[in-house]
XYZ file of C-alpha atoms in Angstrom:
465
model
C -26.041 33.464 -46.372
C -24.705 35.987 -48.860
C -22.386 38.441 -47.161
C -20.079 41.194 -48.338
C -16.581 40.262 -47.220
C -15.551 43.864 -46.645
C -18.175 44.476 -43.961
C -16.800 44.926 -40.464
C -18.793 42.702 -38.129
C -20.037 44.208 -34.875
C -21.539 41.496 -32.688
C -24.071 42.949 -30.260
C -26.592 45.700 -31.011
C -26.779 46.986 -27.463
C -25.581 50.413 -26.404
C -21.882 49.952 -27.202
C -22.438 48.016 -30.426
C -24.842 50.559 -31.895
C -22.588 53.469 -30.966
C -19.622 51.629 -32.475
C -21.548 51.044 -35.705
C -22.247 54.788 -35.902
C -18.580 55.688 -35.443
C -17.391 53.108 -37.977
C -19.959 54.107 -40.599
C -18.973 57.745 -40.211
C -15.403 56.662 -40.984
C -16.666 55.195 -44.261
C -16.703 51.540 -43.212
C -19.482 49.132 -44.101
C -20.840 47.455 -40.980
C -22.859 44.309 -40.323
C -24.494 44.699 -36.907
C -25.483 41.315 -35.476
C -27.843 40.878 -32.517
C -29.063 37.640 -30.945
C -32.402 39.163 -29.872
C -35.227 40.546 -32.009
C -35.230 44.203 -33.005
C -35.700 46.070 -29.678
C -37.692 48.759 -31.458
C -40.594 46.303 -31.692
C -41.330 47.081 -28.050
C -40.658 43.678 -26.512
C -38.834 44.110 -23.188
C -37.464 41.419 -20.906
C -39.186 41.636 -17.529
C -36.827 42.606 -14.744
C -34.118 43.830 -17.101
C -32.585 47.119 -15.980
C -34.659 49.864 -17.571
C -32.629 52.949 -16.744
C -29.046 54.018 -16.274
C -27.028 57.024 -15.182
C -25.510 58.922 -18.100
C -22.649 61.256 -17.236
C -19.947 63.244 -19.017
C -18.001 60.298 -20.445
C -21.103 58.987 -22.165
C -22.302 62.423 -23.229
C -18.927 63.153 -24.816
C -19.383 60.139 -27.098
C -22.950 61.114 -28.009
C -21.873 64.669 -28.883
C -19.413 63.294 -31.402
C -22.247 61.741 -33.427
C -24.716 64.580 -32.828
C -27.087 62.532 -30.691
C -26.654 64.236 -27.319
C -29.536 66.718 -27.598
C -32.011 64.070 -28.688
C -31.048 61.773 -25.829
C -30.930 64.520 -23.208
C -34.411 65.760 -24.145
C -35.859 62.930 -22.048
C -33.137 62.846 -19.394
C -33.858 63.500 -15.737
C -30.916 65.280 -14.048
C -30.038 63.987 -10.575
C -27.969 66.520 -8.645
C -27.182 64.319 -5.680
C -28.141 61.417 -3.461
C -31.196 61.428 -1.219
C -30.366 59.209 1.751
C -33.357 57.466 3.342
C -32.787 56.306 6.936
C -34.982 53.678 8.565
C -36.488 56.430 10.711
C -36.377 60.173 10.208
C -36.333 62.508 7.250
C -34.293 61.845 4.083
C -31.076 63.837 3.733
C -29.762 65.262 0.457
C -26.061 64.981 -0.458
C -25.044 67.071 -3.459
C -22.755 65.518 -6.068
C -20.861 68.766 -6.638
C -19.630 71.598 -4.466
C -21.804 74.208 -6.174
C -24.784 71.881 -6.498
C -24.990 72.586 -10.221
C -23.703 69.306 -11.680
C -25.880 66.279 -12.312
C -25.801 62.751 -13.588
C -28.749 61.882 -15.785
C -31.340 59.148 -15.439
C -31.934 57.770 -18.937
C -34.184 55.018 -20.226
C -31.877 52.211 -21.323
C -34.379 51.111 -23.957
C -34.905 54.607 -25.343
C -31.151 55.191 -25.530
C -30.600 51.845 -27.241
C -33.365 52.561 -29.748
C -32.001 56.032 -30.483
C -28.531 54.636 -31.136
C -29.862 51.747 -33.203
C -32.006 54.056 -35.331
C -29.054 56.406 -35.803
C -26.884 53.497 -36.951
C -29.629 52.062 -39.156
C -30.019 55.413 -40.903
C -26.358 55.564 -41.919
C -25.324 54.251 -45.333
C -23.511 50.956 -45.084
C -24.906 49.743 -41.737
C -26.816 46.469 -42.037
C -28.559 45.253 -38.858
C -29.218 41.517 -38.576
C -31.465 40.495 -35.678
C -32.147 37.028 -34.271
C -28.532 36.108 -35.061
C -26.856 34.298 -32.162
C -23.123 33.757 -32.614
C -22.200 30.113 -32.041
C -18.909 29.890 -33.916
C -15.982 32.128 -34.831
C -12.642 31.347 -36.446
C -10.285 34.129 -35.267
C -7.832 33.385 -38.079
C -10.287 33.785 -40.960
C -13.079 35.889 -39.491
C -15.661 33.256 -40.390
C -18.700 33.388 -38.105
C -21.561 30.958 -37.596
C -24.936 32.158 -36.361
C -28.072 30.405 -35.251
C -31.189 32.081 -36.662
C -34.888 31.171 -36.816
C -34.181 29.852 -40.332
C -31.255 27.692 -39.203
C -27.498 28.130 -39.115
C -25.877 30.683 -41.416
C -22.273 31.782 -41.932
C -20.589 35.063 -42.760
C -16.996 36.259 -43.034
C -15.584 39.628 -42.027
C -12.115 41.179 -42.170
C -12.602 42.438 -38.603
C -14.941 41.111 -35.899
C -15.682 43.335 -32.908
C -17.404 41.890 -29.853
C -19.689 44.379 -28.132
C -22.017 41.661 -26.901
C -21.982 42.227 -23.180
C -20.698 40.507 -20.072
C -21.649 37.061 -21.384
C -19.910 37.768 -24.693
C -20.065 34.981 -27.266
C -17.096 36.541 -29.070
C -15.021 36.372 -25.898
C -16.174 32.796 -25.401
C -14.917 31.852 -28.857
C -11.522 33.469 -28.247
C -11.336 31.638 -24.939
C -12.102 28.334 -26.659
C -9.231 28.953 -29.087
C -6.862 29.694 -26.196
C -6.337 33.259 -27.375
C -7.102 34.892 -24.041
C -7.783 34.104 -20.414
C -10.547 35.587 -18.314
C -11.526 35.969 -14.696
C -15.138 36.229 -13.569
C -15.464 37.588 -10.043
C -19.066 37.411 -8.892
C -20.347 39.062 -5.729
C -22.476 37.042 -3.367
C -25.005 39.819 -3.881
C -27.735 39.914 -6.503
C -30.334 42.498 -7.408
C -34.059 42.666 -7.973
C -35.974 45.533 -9.546
C -39.116 47.036 -8.036
C -41.330 49.941 -9.125
C -42.699 53.092 -7.517
C -45.532 54.275 -9.801
C -46.573 57.934 -10.139
C -48.582 59.297 -7.228
C -51.527 61.368 -8.375
C -49.874 61.753 -11.756
C -46.664 63.147 -10.261
C -43.381 61.768 -8.945
C -43.790 60.099 -5.564
C -40.228 61.144 -4.622
C -37.937 64.018 -5.573
C -36.939 63.343 -9.213
C -33.809 65.497 -8.949
C -32.021 62.930 -6.788
C -30.799 59.361 -6.876
C -32.491 57.844 -3.839
C -30.469 55.517 -1.611
C -31.619 53.328 1.275
C -28.341 52.191 2.939
C -28.895 49.270 5.282
C -25.460 47.763 5.869
C -25.977 44.227 4.608
C -28.414 45.413 1.947
C -29.096 48.544 -0.060
C -31.756 49.891 -2.369
C -31.549 52.702 -4.907
C -34.225 54.394 -7.024
C -33.870 56.332 -10.278
C -36.631 58.473 -11.819
C -38.222 57.662 -15.175
C -39.827 60.031 -17.725
C -43.288 58.546 -17.013
C -42.913 59.841 -13.414
C -42.304 56.399 -11.981
C -39.145 55.257 -10.198
C -37.214 52.076 -10.817
C -35.913 50.687 -7.534
C -33.068 48.195 -7.385
C -32.635 46.118 -4.244
C -29.120 44.744 -3.654
C -28.943 41.890 -1.172
C -27.053 38.604 -0.766
C -28.457 35.921 -3.031
C -28.536 33.204 -0.360
C -28.687 32.920 3.406
C -31.078 33.589 6.240
C -31.284 37.274 5.263
C -31.150 37.295 1.476
C -33.120 37.610 -1.731
C -33.980 33.924 -1.402
C -35.190 34.160 2.187
C -38.461 35.994 1.525
C -40.666 33.134 0.376
C -44.186 34.427 1.037
C -46.154 37.660 0.568
C -46.319 38.082 4.336
C -42.539 37.741 4.670
C -41.975 40.276 1.891
C -44.355 42.788 3.438
C -42.880 42.293 6.902
C -39.289 42.741 5.710
C -39.959 45.945 3.805
C -42.112 47.386 6.594
C -39.185 46.848 8.968
C -36.253 47.943 6.800
C -37.784 50.201 4.114
C -40.899 51.603 5.801
C -41.181 54.734 3.653
C -41.161 52.631 0.468
C -44.143 50.438 1.364
C -46.962 52.988 0.819
C -45.352 54.088 -2.464
C -45.042 50.609 -4.027
C -48.486 48.988 -4.379
C -47.062 46.213 -6.587
C -44.179 45.465 -4.234
C -45.081 41.830 -3.554
C -45.798 41.031 -7.208
C -42.575 42.700 -8.369
C -40.552 40.861 -5.751
C -42.054 37.475 -6.538
C -41.908 37.697 -10.324
C -38.955 39.873 -11.300
C -35.779 37.828 -11.766
C -32.660 38.101 -9.651
C -29.761 39.657 -11.529
C -26.127 38.750 -10.932
C -23.326 41.161 -10.079
C -19.746 40.611 -11.083
C -16.568 41.854 -12.690
C -15.148 40.454 -15.930
C -11.443 40.812 -16.670
C -9.467 39.591 -19.695
C -5.725 39.560 -20.194
C -6.171 40.254 -23.916
C -8.836 42.268 -25.691
C -7.836 41.369 -29.238
C -6.490 38.540 -31.357
C -4.371 38.859 -34.496
C -5.516 42.431 -35.061
C -8.649 40.839 -36.478
C -10.951 40.210 -33.523
C -11.488 42.734 -30.733
C -13.529 43.171 -27.576
C -14.865 46.337 -25.986
C -17.365 47.436 -23.372
C -18.729 44.786 -21.041
C -17.435 42.061 -23.357
C -13.912 43.076 -22.332
C -14.398 44.493 -18.837
C -17.832 44.208 -17.236
C -18.107 45.963 -13.880
C -20.585 46.178 -11.026
C -23.054 49.076 -11.367
C -22.299 51.020 -8.204
C -20.511 53.961 -9.813
C -23.035 54.264 -12.637
C -20.211 54.054 -15.183
C -20.775 50.804 -17.093
C -22.377 52.327 -20.190
C -20.304 55.498 -19.894
C -17.104 53.459 -19.842
C -18.235 51.403 -22.848
C -18.987 54.600 -24.775
C -15.538 55.893 -23.865
C -14.088 52.670 -25.313
C -15.690 53.518 -28.648
C -14.238 57.032 -28.605
C -10.760 55.694 -27.825
C -10.948 53.020 -30.529
C -11.949 55.721 -33.017
C -8.953 57.783 -31.889
C -6.636 54.795 -32.312
C -7.945 54.215 -35.840
C -7.192 57.858 -36.624
C -3.632 57.514 -35.380
C -3.076 54.180 -37.136
C -4.636 55.120 -40.461
C -7.400 52.504 -40.042
C -4.814 49.752 -39.729
C -6.625 47.340 -37.413
C -3.506 45.259 -36.731
C -1.962 48.349 -35.140
C -5.117 49.963 -33.754
C -6.514 47.078 -31.704
C -3.358 46.501 -29.597
C -3.016 50.265 -29.120
C -6.634 50.445 -27.965
C -6.039 47.747 -25.366
C -2.839 49.402 -24.173
C -4.634 52.677 -23.579
C -7.892 51.435 -22.110
C -7.138 48.333 -20.070
C -5.713 50.134 -17.033
C -8.590 52.605 -17.103
C -11.082 49.742 -17.159
C -9.373 48.164 -14.165
C -9.469 51.502 -12.349
C -13.235 51.925 -12.723
C -13.786 48.275 -11.776
C -11.986 48.894 -8.485
C -13.769 52.189 -7.880
C -17.176 50.624 -8.561
C -16.576 47.943 -5.939
C -15.395 50.556 -3.436
C -18.458 52.679 -4.138
C -20.694 49.727 -3.282
C -19.277 49.690 0.233
C -19.600 53.475 0.435
C -23.253 53.518 -0.641
C -24.236 50.481 1.404
C -22.399 51.279 4.642
C -21.023 54.814 4.791
C -23.262 57.444 3.188
C -25.448 57.667 6.300
C -22.428 58.080 8.594
C -21.896 61.546 10.141
C -18.152 61.127 9.555
C -18.703 60.463 5.837
C -21.053 63.429 5.554
C -18.583 65.716 7.315
C -15.768 64.605 5.025
C -17.935 65.272 1.969
C -18.693 68.798 3.214
C -14.977 69.439 3.687
C -14.199 68.132 0.189
C -16.843 70.457 -1.269
C -15.365 73.382 0.680
C -11.956 72.630 -0.813
C -13.434 72.413 -4.315
C -15.116 75.797 -3.896
C -11.998 77.413 -2.455
C -9.557 75.831 -4.901
C -11.458 75.426 -8.179
C -9.521 73.235 -10.571
C -6.825 72.543 -7.984
C -8.608 70.271 -5.543
C -10.989 67.932 -7.364
C -12.795 65.029 -5.745
C -12.710 61.577 -7.244
C -16.451 61.672 -7.942
C -16.021 64.927 -9.850
C -13.203 63.447 -11.946
C -15.137 60.280 -12.761
C -18.633 61.638 -13.380
C -18.093 65.169 -14.638
C -14.914 64.956 -16.708
C -13.142 62.711 -19.189
C -9.951 62.581 -17.108
C -8.211 59.214 -17.321
C -9.838 56.879 -14.833
C -6.397 55.806 -13.616
C -5.823 59.367 -12.416
C -9.222 59.437 -10.725
C -8.339 56.271 -8.838
C -4.982 57.762 -7.841
C -6.729 60.916 -6.638
C -8.846 58.835 -4.285
C -5.690 57.388 -2.795
C -4.207 60.822 -2.313
C -7.366 62.197 -0.743
C -7.664 59.256 1.629
C -4.062 59.787 2.735
C -5.108 63.142 4.166
C -6.851 62.786 7.506
C -10.234 64.467 8.123
C -8.418 66.933 10.398
C -5.912 67.800 7.643
C -8.711 68.296 5.135
C -10.674 70.476 7.541
C -7.671 72.699 8.278
C -6.839 72.974 4.583
C -10.430 73.841 3.704
C -10.633 76.494 6.386
C -7.341 78.035 5.281
C -8.444 78.172 1.678
C -11.883 79.545 2.547
C -10.475 82.450 4.576
C -7.215 83.090 2.681
C -5.255 82.046 5.761
C -1.841 80.469 5.962
C -1.439 77.030 7.519
C 1.493 77.018 9.944
C 1.922 73.306 9.472
C 3.211 71.191 6.657
C 3.264 67.430 6.342
C 2.949 64.621 3.858
C -0.825 64.785 3.800
C -0.784 68.349 2.495
C 1.805 67.383 -0.094
C -0.571 64.697 -1.328
C -3.465 67.142 -1.574
C -1.236 69.359 -3.671
C -0.096 66.484 -5.882
C -3.688 65.927 -6.948
C -4.465 69.541 -7.696
C -1.277 70.901 -9.204
C 1.512 73.184 -7.966
C 1.872 74.086 -4.302
C -0.819 76.451 -3.018
C 0.183 79.786 -1.524
C -1.913 79.005 1.542
C 0.288 76.121 2.678
C 3.582 77.050 4.320
C 6.126 74.830 6.115
C 6.071 75.249 9.875
C 8.589 77.814 11.110
C 8.892 79.764 7.856
C 6.565 82.580 8.941
C 6.936 84.844 11.976
């Protein structure tokens, strides 16, 4: 295969790879964008593959930088909170923000991918190559071998960037050369996607919420789609007497959902067919000790740090990787030998932070969101945010509605958890009514550490008469 040797190779034309190609082309680089699958714009979609995602501020920040945010957001469906569905009783809404004005956005994964791919394809110097599956890579020379419908072909690049997902072939090649080590931590849970079609041409559920059915050992969520359907994702152990594998007949499927998800059954006429034919997805966390080799081969996005989906930050975090790599190239004058190690140094701890938060959020969504104690704590946190704007900020606010370092968001969670519900309630009440707390302890110090300098409403005991 004829190939220009000055083309930077981006392996993977998914969300991160296409965004990366846009950023690199705007820097003046020539980019070869390789993808193992056919062109996704042809309309072929893998059944059961996740069709929507939650786009929040970290992802939007990246899209703004290439002028694609308005186009993408035109079809977005803002979700301002969670709608919790109990087994019996009415659903309860839990706002994401104190004022109720912030939202994460349900976006079609395919539409977003196509928009990014078309944006990259329209830039001078970007050359997409579909049906190219990487099967060989020499990290020392940048020589790549691909399997294509026409047979094996080779190409060489000065820099090879792996944005090819959790099962990254680029990472696999670096692993084979002994240039990194990896850990793959899979949950014993899997997921299966189901569909709620429109009802009478309209949404069957409130489209302004992410719907959650917390059931302890299992959980289901539903996100709205532009065609007024909902995509439901059932999370359940993959094996066992109560698992994704345990429902082996239409009658068993119907019986299980009627018992545990009764309000879903009348809204999902294709429930049995979806359950029987949609594949089971795996859930896990990928970690690597190194994200680059020789300043010539690099990893980003899921290829470097795949996470479980329970914070809705996988794509957002990958987009943030691209922004940080672009920043590192600015600071290093496009010297890849300097930029790739700097990128890893800045992003690796943040990736680990969101991986830990995503796992913790799984437990929260599965077990705790329906708890009166959890709901009371959330109300107190919102009261503090209203009373102390910019000084007390919840972890969810930091992660979803800002570009604050994820390490700091994780630390904030630790600080907030160190304060007891009673401490938080007293602090919220004091702030709300401009009172002075005649009590001072470590918990209040920790609240202050998160938000900034000491508040006037906290005073050490015995200092006021």
